[in-house]
Short mmCIF file of C-alpha atoms in Angstrom, two decimals:
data_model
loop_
_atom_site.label_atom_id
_atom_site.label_comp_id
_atom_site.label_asym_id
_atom_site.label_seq_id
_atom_site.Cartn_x
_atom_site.Cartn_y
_atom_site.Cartn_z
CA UNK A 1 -44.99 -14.64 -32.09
CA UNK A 2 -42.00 -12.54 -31.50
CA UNK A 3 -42.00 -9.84 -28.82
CA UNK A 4 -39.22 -7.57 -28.27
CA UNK A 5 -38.77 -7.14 -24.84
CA UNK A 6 -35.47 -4.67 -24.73
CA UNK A 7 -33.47 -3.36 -27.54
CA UNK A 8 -30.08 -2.03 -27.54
CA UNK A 9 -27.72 -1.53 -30.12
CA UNK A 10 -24.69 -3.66 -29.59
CA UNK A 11 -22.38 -2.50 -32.29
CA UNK A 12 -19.36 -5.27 -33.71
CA UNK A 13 -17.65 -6.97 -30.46
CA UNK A 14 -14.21 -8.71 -31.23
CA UNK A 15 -14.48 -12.75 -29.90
CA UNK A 16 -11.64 -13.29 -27.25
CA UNK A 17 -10.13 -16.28 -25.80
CA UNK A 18 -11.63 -15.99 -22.45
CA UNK A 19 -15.06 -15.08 -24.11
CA UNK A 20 -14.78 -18.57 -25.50
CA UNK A 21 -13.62 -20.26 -22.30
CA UNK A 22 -16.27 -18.86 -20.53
CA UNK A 23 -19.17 -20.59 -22.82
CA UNK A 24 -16.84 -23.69 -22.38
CA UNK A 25 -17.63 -23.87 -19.20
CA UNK A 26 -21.14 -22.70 -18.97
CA UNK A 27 -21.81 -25.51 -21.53
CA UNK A 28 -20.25 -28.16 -19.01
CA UNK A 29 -22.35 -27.22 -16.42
CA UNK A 30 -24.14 -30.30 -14.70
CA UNK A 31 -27.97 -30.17 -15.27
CA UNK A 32 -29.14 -30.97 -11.48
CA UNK A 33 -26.96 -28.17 -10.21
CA UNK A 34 -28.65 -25.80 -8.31
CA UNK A 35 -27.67 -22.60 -6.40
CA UNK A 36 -28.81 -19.96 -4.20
CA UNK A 37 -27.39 -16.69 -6.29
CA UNK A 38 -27.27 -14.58 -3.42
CA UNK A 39 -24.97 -16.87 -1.41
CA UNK A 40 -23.05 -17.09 -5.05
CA UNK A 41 -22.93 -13.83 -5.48
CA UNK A 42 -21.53 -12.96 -2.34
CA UNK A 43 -18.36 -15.60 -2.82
CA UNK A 44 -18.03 -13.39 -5.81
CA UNK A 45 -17.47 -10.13 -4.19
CA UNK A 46 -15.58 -11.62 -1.79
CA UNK A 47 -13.22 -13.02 -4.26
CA UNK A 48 -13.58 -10.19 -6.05
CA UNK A 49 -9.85 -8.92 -6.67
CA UNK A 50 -8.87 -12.64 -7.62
CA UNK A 51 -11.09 -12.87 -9.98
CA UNK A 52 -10.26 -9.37 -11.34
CA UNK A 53 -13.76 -7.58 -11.09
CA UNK A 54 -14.20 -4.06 -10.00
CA UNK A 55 -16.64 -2.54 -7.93
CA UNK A 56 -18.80 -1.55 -10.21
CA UNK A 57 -18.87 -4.49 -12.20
CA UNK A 58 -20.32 -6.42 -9.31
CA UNK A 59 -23.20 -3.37 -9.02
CA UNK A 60 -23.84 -4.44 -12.84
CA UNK A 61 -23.84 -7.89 -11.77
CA UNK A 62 -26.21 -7.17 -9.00
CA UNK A 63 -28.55 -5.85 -11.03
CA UNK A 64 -28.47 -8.18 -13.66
CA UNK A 65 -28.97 -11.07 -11.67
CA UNK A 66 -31.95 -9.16 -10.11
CA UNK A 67 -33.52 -9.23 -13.53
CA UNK A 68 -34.01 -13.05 -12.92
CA UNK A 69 -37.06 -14.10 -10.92
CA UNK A 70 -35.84 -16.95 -9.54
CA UNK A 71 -33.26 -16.82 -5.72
CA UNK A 72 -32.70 -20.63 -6.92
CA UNK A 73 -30.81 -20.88 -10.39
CA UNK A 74 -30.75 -24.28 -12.01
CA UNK A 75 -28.53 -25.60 -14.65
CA UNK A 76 -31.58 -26.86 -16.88
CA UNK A 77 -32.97 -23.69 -16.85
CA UNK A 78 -32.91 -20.88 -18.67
CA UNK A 79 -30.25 -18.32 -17.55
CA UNK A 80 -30.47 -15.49 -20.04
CA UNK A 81 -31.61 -11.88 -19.02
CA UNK A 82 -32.14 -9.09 -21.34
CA UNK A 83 -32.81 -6.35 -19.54
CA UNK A 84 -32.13 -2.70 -21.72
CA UNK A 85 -29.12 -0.09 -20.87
CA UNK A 86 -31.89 2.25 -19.36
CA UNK A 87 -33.19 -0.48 -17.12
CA UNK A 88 -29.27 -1.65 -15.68
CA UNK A 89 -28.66 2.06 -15.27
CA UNK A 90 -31.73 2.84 -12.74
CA UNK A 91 -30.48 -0.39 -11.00
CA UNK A 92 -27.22 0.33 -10.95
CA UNK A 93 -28.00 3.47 -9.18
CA UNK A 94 -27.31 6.20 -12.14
CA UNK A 95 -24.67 5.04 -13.99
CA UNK A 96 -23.49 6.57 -17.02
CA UNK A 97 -23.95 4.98 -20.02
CA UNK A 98 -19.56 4.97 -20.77
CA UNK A 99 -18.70 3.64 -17.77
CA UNK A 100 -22.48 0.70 -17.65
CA UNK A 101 -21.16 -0.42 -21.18
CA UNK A 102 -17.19 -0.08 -19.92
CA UNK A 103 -18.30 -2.57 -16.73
CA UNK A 104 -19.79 -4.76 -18.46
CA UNK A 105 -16.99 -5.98 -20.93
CA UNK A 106 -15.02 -6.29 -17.37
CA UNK A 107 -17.90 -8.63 -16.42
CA UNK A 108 -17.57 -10.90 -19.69
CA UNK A 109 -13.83 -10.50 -19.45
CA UNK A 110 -13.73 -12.17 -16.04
CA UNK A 111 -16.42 -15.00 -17.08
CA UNK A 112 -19.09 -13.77 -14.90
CA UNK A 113 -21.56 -13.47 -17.76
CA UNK A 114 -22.14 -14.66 -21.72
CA UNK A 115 -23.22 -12.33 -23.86
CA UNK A 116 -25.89 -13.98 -26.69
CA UNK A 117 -26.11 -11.54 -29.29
CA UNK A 118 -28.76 -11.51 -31.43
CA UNK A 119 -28.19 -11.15 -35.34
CA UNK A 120 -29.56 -7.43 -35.41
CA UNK A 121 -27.29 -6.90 -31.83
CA UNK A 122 -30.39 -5.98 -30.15
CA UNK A 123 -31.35 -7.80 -26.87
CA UNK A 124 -35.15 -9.17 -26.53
CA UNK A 125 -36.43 -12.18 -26.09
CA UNK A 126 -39.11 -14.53 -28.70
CA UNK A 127 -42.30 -16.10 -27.17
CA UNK A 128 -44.25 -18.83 -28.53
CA UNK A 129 -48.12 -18.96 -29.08
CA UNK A 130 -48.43 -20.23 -25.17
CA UNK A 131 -46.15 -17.81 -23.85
CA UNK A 132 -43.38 -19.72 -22.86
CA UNK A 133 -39.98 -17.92 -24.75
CA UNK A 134 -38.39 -19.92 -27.02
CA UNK A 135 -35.19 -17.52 -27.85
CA UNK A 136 -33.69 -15.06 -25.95
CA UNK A 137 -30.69 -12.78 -26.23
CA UNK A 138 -28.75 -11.02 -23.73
CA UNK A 139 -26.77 -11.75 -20.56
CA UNK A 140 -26.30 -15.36 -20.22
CA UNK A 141 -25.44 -15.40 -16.36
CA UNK A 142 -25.15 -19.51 -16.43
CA UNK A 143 -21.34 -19.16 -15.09
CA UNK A 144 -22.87 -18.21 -11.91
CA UNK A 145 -24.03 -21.77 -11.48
CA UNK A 146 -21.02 -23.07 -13.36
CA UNK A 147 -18.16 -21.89 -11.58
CA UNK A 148 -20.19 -21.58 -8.13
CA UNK A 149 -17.63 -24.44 -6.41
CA UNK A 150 -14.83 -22.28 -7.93
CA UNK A 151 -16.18 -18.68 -6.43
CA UNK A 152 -16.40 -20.42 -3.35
CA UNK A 153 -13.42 -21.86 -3.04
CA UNK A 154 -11.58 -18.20 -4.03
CA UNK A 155 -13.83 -16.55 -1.87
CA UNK A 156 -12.76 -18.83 1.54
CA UNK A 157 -8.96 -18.59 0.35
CA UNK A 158 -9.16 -14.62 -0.02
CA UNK A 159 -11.28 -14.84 3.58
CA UNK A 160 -8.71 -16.94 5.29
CA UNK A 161 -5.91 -14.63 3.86
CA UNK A 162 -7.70 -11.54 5.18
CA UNK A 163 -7.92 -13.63 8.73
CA UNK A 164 -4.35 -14.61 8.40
CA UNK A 165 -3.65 -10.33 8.20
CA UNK A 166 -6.00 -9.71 10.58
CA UNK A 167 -4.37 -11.92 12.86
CA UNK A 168 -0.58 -11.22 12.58
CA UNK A 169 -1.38 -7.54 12.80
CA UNK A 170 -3.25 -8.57 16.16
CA UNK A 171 0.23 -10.18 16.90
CA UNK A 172 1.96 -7.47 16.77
CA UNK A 173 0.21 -4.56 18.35
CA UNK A 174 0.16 -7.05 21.64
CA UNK A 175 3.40 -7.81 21.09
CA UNK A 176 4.50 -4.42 20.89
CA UNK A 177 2.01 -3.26 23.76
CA UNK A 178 3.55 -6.30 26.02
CA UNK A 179 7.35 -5.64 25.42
CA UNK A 180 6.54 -1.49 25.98
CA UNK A 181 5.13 -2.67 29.30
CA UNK A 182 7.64 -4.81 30.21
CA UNK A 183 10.39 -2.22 29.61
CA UNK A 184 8.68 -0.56 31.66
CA UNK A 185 8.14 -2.41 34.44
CA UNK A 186 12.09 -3.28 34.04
CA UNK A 187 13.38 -0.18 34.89
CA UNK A 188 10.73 1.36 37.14
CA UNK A 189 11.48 -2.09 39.03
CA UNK A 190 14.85 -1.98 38.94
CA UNK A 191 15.10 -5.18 37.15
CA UNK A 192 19.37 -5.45 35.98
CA UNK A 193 19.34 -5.62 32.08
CA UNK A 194 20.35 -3.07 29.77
CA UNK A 195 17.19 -1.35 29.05
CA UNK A 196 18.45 1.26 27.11
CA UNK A 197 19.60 -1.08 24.50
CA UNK A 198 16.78 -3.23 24.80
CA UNK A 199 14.74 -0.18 23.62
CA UNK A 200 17.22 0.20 20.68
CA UNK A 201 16.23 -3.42 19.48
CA UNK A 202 12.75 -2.73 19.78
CA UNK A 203 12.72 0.40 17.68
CA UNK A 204 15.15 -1.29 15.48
CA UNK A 205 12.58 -4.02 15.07
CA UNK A 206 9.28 -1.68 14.64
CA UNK A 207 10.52 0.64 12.61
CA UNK A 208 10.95 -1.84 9.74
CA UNK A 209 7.21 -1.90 9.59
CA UNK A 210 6.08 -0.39 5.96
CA UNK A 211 3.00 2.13 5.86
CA UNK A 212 1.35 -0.61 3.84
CA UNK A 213 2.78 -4.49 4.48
CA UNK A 214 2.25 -7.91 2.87
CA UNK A 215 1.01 -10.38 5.69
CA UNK A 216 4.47 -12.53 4.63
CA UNK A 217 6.41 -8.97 6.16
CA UNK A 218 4.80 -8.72 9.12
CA UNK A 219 4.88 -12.15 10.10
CA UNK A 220 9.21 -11.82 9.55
CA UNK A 221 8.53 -8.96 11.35
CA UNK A 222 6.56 -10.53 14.26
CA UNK A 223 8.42 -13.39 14.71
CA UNK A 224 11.80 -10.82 15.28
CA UNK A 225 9.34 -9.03 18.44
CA UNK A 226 8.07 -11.90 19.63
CA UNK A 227 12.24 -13.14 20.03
CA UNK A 228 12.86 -10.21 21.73
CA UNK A 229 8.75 -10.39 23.79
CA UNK A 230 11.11 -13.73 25.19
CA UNK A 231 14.18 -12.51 26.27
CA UNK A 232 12.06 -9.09 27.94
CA UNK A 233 9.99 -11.65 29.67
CA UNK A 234 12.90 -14.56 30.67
CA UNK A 235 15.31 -11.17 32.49
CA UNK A 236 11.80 -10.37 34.11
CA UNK A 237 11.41 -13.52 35.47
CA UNK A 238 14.89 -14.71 36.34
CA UNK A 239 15.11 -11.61 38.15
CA UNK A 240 11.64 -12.89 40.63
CA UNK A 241 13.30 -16.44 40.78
CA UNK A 242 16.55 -14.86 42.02
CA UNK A 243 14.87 -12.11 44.25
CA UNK A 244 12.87 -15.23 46.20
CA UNK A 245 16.03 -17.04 46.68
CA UNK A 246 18.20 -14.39 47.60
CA UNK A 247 16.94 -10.78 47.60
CA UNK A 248 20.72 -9.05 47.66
CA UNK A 249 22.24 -11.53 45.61
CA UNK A 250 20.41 -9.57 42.88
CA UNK A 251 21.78 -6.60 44.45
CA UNK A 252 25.15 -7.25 45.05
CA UNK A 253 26.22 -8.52 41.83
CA UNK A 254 23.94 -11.70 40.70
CA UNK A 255 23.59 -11.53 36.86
CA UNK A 256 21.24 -12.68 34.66
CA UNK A 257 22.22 -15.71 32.97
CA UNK A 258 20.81 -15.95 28.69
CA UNK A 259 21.85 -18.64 26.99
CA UNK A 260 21.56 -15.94 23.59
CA UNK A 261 25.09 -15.27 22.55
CA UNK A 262 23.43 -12.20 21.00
CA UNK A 263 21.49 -11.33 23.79
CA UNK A 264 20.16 -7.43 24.01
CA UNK A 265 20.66 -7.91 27.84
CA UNK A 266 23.47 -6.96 30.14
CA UNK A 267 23.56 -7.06 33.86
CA UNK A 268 22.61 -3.69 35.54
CA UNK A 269 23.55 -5.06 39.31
CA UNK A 270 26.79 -7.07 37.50
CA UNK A 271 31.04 -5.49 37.91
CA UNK A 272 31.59 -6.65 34.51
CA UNK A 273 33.39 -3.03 33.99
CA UNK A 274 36.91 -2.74 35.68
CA UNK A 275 37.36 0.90 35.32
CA UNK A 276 35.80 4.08 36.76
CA UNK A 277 34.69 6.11 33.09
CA UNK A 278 38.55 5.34 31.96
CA UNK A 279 40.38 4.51 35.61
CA UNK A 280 41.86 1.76 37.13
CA UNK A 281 40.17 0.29 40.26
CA UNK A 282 43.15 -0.46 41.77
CA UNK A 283 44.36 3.51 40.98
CA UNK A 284 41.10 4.83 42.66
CA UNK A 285 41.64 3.35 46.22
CA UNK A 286 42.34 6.51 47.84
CA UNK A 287 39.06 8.07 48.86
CA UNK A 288 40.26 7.89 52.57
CA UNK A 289 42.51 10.67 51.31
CA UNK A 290 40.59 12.87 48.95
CA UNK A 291 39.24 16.17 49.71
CA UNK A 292 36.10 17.33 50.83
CA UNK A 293 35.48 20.11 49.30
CA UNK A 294 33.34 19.91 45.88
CA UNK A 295 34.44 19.71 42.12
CA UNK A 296 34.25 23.11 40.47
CA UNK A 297 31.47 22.69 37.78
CA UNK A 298 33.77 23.98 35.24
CA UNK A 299 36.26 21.63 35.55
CA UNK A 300 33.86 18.41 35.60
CA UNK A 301 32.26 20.06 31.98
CA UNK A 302 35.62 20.15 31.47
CA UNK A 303 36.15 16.09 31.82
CA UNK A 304 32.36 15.76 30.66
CA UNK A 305 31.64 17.53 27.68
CA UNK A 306 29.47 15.13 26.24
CA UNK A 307 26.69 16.50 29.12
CA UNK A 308 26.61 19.73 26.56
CA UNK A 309 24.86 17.91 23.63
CA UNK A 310 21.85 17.14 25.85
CA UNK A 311 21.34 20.83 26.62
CA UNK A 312 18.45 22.15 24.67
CA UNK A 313 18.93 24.47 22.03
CA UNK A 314 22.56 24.02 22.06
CA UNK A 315 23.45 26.46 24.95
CA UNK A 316 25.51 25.97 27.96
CA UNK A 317 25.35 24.78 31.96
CA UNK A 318 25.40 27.62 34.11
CA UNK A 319 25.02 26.44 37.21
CA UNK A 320 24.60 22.81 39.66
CA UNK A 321 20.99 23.30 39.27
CA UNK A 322 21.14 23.26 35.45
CA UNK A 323 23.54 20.72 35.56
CA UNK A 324 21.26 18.57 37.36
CA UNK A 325 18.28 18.67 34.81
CA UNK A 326 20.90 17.66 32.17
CA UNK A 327 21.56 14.37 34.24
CA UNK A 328 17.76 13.85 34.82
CA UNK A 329 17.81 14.05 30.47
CA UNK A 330 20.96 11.87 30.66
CA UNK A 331 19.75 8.99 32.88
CA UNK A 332 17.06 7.42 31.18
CA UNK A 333 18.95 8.01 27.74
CA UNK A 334 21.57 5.42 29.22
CA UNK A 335 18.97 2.79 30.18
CA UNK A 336 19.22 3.58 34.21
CA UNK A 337 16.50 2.63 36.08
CA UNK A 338 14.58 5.45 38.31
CA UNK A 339 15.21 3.16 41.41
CA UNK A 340 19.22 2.86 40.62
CA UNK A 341 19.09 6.72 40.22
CA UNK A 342 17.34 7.37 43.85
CA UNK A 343 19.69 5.11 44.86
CA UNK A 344 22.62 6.47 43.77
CA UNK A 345 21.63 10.28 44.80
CA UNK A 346 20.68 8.71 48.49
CA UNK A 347 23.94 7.05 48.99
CA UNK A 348 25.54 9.83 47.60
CA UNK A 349 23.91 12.77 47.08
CA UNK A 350 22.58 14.56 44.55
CA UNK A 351 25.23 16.60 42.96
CA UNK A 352 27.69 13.59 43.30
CA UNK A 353 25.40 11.49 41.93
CA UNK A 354 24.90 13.84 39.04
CA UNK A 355 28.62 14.06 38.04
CA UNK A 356 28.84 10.34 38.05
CA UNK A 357 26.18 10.12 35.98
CA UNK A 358 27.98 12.66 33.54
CA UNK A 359 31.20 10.54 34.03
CA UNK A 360 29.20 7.28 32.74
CA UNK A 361 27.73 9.07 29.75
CA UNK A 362 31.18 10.67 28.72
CA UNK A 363 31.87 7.23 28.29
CA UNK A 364 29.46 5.19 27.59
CA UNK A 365 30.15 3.50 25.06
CA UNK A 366 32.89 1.38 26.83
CA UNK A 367 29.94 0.30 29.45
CA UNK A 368 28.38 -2.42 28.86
CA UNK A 369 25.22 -1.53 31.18
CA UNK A 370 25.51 2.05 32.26
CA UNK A 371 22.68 0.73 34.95
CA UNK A 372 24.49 -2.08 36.57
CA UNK A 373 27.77 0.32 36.91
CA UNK A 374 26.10 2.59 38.67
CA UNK A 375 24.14 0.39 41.19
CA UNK A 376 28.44 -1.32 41.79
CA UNK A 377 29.45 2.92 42.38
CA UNK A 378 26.31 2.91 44.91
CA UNK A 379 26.72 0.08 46.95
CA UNK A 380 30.81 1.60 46.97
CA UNK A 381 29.38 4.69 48.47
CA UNK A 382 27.74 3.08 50.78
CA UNK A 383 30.38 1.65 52.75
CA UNK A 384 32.84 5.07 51.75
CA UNK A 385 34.72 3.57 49.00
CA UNK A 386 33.79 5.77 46.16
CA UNK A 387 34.05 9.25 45.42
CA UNK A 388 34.01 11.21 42.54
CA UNK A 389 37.20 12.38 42.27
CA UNK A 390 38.99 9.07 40.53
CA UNK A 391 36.09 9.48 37.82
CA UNK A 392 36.94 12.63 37.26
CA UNK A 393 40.80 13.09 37.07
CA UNK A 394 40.64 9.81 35.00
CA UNK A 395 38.21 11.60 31.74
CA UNK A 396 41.01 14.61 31.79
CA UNK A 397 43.95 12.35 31.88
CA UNK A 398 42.05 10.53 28.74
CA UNK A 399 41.69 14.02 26.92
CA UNK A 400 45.15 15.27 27.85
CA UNK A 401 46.25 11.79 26.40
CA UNK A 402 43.94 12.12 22.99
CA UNK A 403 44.72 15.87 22.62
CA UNK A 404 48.80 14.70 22.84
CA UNK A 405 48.19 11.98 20.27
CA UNK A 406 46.39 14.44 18.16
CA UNK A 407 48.10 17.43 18.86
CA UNK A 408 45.14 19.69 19.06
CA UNK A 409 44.64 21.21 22.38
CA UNK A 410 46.95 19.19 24.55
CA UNK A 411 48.15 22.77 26.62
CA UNK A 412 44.60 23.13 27.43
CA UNK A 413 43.85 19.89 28.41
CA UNK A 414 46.99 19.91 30.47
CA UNK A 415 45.93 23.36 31.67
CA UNK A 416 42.68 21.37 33.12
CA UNK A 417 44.08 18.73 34.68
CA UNK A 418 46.61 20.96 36.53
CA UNK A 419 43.78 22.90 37.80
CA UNK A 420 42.42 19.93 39.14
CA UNK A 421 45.06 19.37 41.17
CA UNK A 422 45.59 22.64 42.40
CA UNK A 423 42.56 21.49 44.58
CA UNK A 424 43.16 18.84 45.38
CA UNK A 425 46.52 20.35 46.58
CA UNK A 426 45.38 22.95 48.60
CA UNK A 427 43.38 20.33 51.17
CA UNK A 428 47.15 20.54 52.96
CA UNK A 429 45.69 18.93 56.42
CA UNK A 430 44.40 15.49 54.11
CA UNK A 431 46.88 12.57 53.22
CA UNK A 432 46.83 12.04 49.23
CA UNK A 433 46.92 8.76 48.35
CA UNK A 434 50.47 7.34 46.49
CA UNK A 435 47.21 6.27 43.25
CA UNK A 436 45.91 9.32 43.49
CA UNK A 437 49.40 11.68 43.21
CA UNK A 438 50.66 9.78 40.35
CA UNK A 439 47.69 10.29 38.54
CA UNK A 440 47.87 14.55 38.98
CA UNK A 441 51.75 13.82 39.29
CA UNK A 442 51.95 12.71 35.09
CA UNK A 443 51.02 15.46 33.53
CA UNK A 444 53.75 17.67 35.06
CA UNK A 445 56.61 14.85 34.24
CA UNK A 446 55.29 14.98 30.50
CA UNK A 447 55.11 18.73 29.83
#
């Protein structure tokens, strides 16, 4: 007795290489294996991209292995369902026809299924006189049992991959989170390192993260924060060790050791700079001698021009109080600390601490930590060995001495610097230091 279960025309399919190696293998499958097909199926769309299967493909395969009675497959049994294109399609939630037959070569393709033609292409199945079928044609779905160790053993790599990812990325948003907080904690502290160009490393180091990353990249990637999570977290802590031993060592010039030849970190409390923005020390002891009266604001824009790119919109400084915003922009730019900055502007006061914060950033790139030179100025102000003054006559010395060499506005420059010290000049009743009239004295002797 032959009953035809489901019919559908199959049409001429070409025999491929991997059509063959599938039946290979379902042949060689053991006859007392057994398998849950749920548990197997769920390897399989975990391994899913390895194995080259799409989504929809596995919604095919969902509903084809549905089409089997049996949870428990077993490789004596038979594995073949037949089920029509009308039937998949309600089971596969509506798909069109194109795209159930399209999905379904994609399923042979990747070995997940057989297909057992029949010699009229149709798929049904034969019963004998007791019931029992004696030939079917369809899906044979026997590479589920199979391959099952294999699906299992992709699915576990691709799971432990997706932990590996999982995992670095957790790596780095502490990481990141951490050194942020540290930074932090550094200069609200008042910890002596170069903050400002530890913050260059880290953005350095984060922004070489891609939109969309291999796990391989962002373990590089970690392992460059988590260097620089160490060296954040070593100045951090060698600055408490030092504190407990001796709390103004680390204030009067203790600095923190590294054994990094490339170390981010420089010494905010350390004199590693001999020179005043461009002048000698040993030119600038005259502050016994220097006026009282204040700098004119145009002549310290005039030895600080740099303070002009920070303005907003590109304008100008009017006035002290506009001048002092600009340093509040400039200070944490350079990596100073809020604590060194009250310091400074207690010791001595606000508009001198301003201009010597204008003086540093004129020339900060021959600093090494704009920080630590500022907390050396401050504890020099403390005791009335610092003014501004020095700082100042030194920056329009330099640009009378670069305008010369270029010849591009050396009268104005010199112009400046004579104005300068005019005032100085017309304090008649101070002494002027021998340092300090050489200094206004050379630009007389060269014009």
């Amino acid at each position: 007795m032959e009953t035809n279960i489901a019919t559908t025309p199959f049409g001429r399919r070409p025999m491929t290489l991997g059509m063959i190696s599938s039946q290979v293998t379902a042949r060689a499958v053991p006859r007392d294996a057994t398998v849950h097909k749920w548990h197997v199926f769920q390897d399989i769309k975990d391994a899913r991209i390895a194995l080259g299967a799409t989504d929809r493909a596995l919604a095919i395969l969902d509903a084809l292995l549905s089409f089997h009675p049996d949870t428990a497959l077993y490789g004596d049994s038979e594995l073949i369902v037949w089920p029509s294109n009308e039937q998949l399609i309600r089971r596969a939630n509506g798909m069109p026809p194109t795209t159930l037959r399209r999905h379904l070569a994609v399923l042979v393709e990747c070995g997940l299924i057989i297909r057992r033609d029949s010699p009229n292409g149709k798929r049904f199945a034969r019963k004998g006189q007791g019931g029992e079928i004696e030939q079917a044609y369809g899906f044979d779905i026997s590479p589920i049992v199979a391959r099952a160790e294999e699906f299992k053993n992709l699915a576990e790599a691709v799971r432990s991959e997706k932990k590996a990812f999982r995992l670095v990325k957790e790596r780095l948003t502490i990481c990141r989170r951490d050194i942020v907080k540290m930074i932090d904690a550094g200069i609200e502290e008042g910890v002596p390192a170069n903050w400002g160009r530890v913050q260059q490393a880290y953005q350095a180091i984060v922004g070489q993260i891609p939109r969309t990353a291999t796990r391989q990249t962002l373990e590089a990637i970690a392992e460059e924060l988590e260097g620089l999570w160490t060296e954040v977290r070593e100045a951090l802590e060698s600055f408490l060790k030092t504190r407990k031993v001796d709390a103004n060592e680390s204030r009067n010039g203790r600095h923190i050791q590294n054994s990094k030849p490339d170390s981010k970190f420089e010494s905010e409390s350390g004199s590693g700079d001999k020179d005043e923005a461009g002048g000698n020390v040993a030119d600038t002891d005259n502050v016994r001698s220097l006026p009282k009266r204040e700098l004119p604001l145009g002549i310290v824009l005039d030895a600080c021009p740099n303070m002009l790119w920070l303005v907003k919109g590109g304008g100008g400084i009017r006035n002290w109080r506009e001048f002092l915003a600009v340093a509040e922009v400039a200070r944490p730019s350079m990596g100073v600390s809020p604590s060194a900055w009250e310091e400074a502007r207690t010791a001595m006061g606000e508009q001198q601490a301003a201009i010597t914060i204008a003086a540093i950033y004129q020339r900060q790139d021959q600093i090494n930590s704009a920080g630590g030179y500022l907390r050396s100025l401050t504890d020099r102000a403390k005791v009335g060995k610092f003014s501004v003054w020095p700082m100042v006559m030194a920056l329009l010395r330099a640009k009378l001495d670069a305008s010369k060499a270029t010849g591009n506005g050396a009268e104005a420059a010199a112009v400046d610097l004579e104005t300068a010290g005019k005032v100085v000049r017309t304090e008649s009743r101070l002494e002027i230091s021998d340092a300090l009239r050489r200094s206004l004295d050379k630009p007389r002797r060269g014009s």
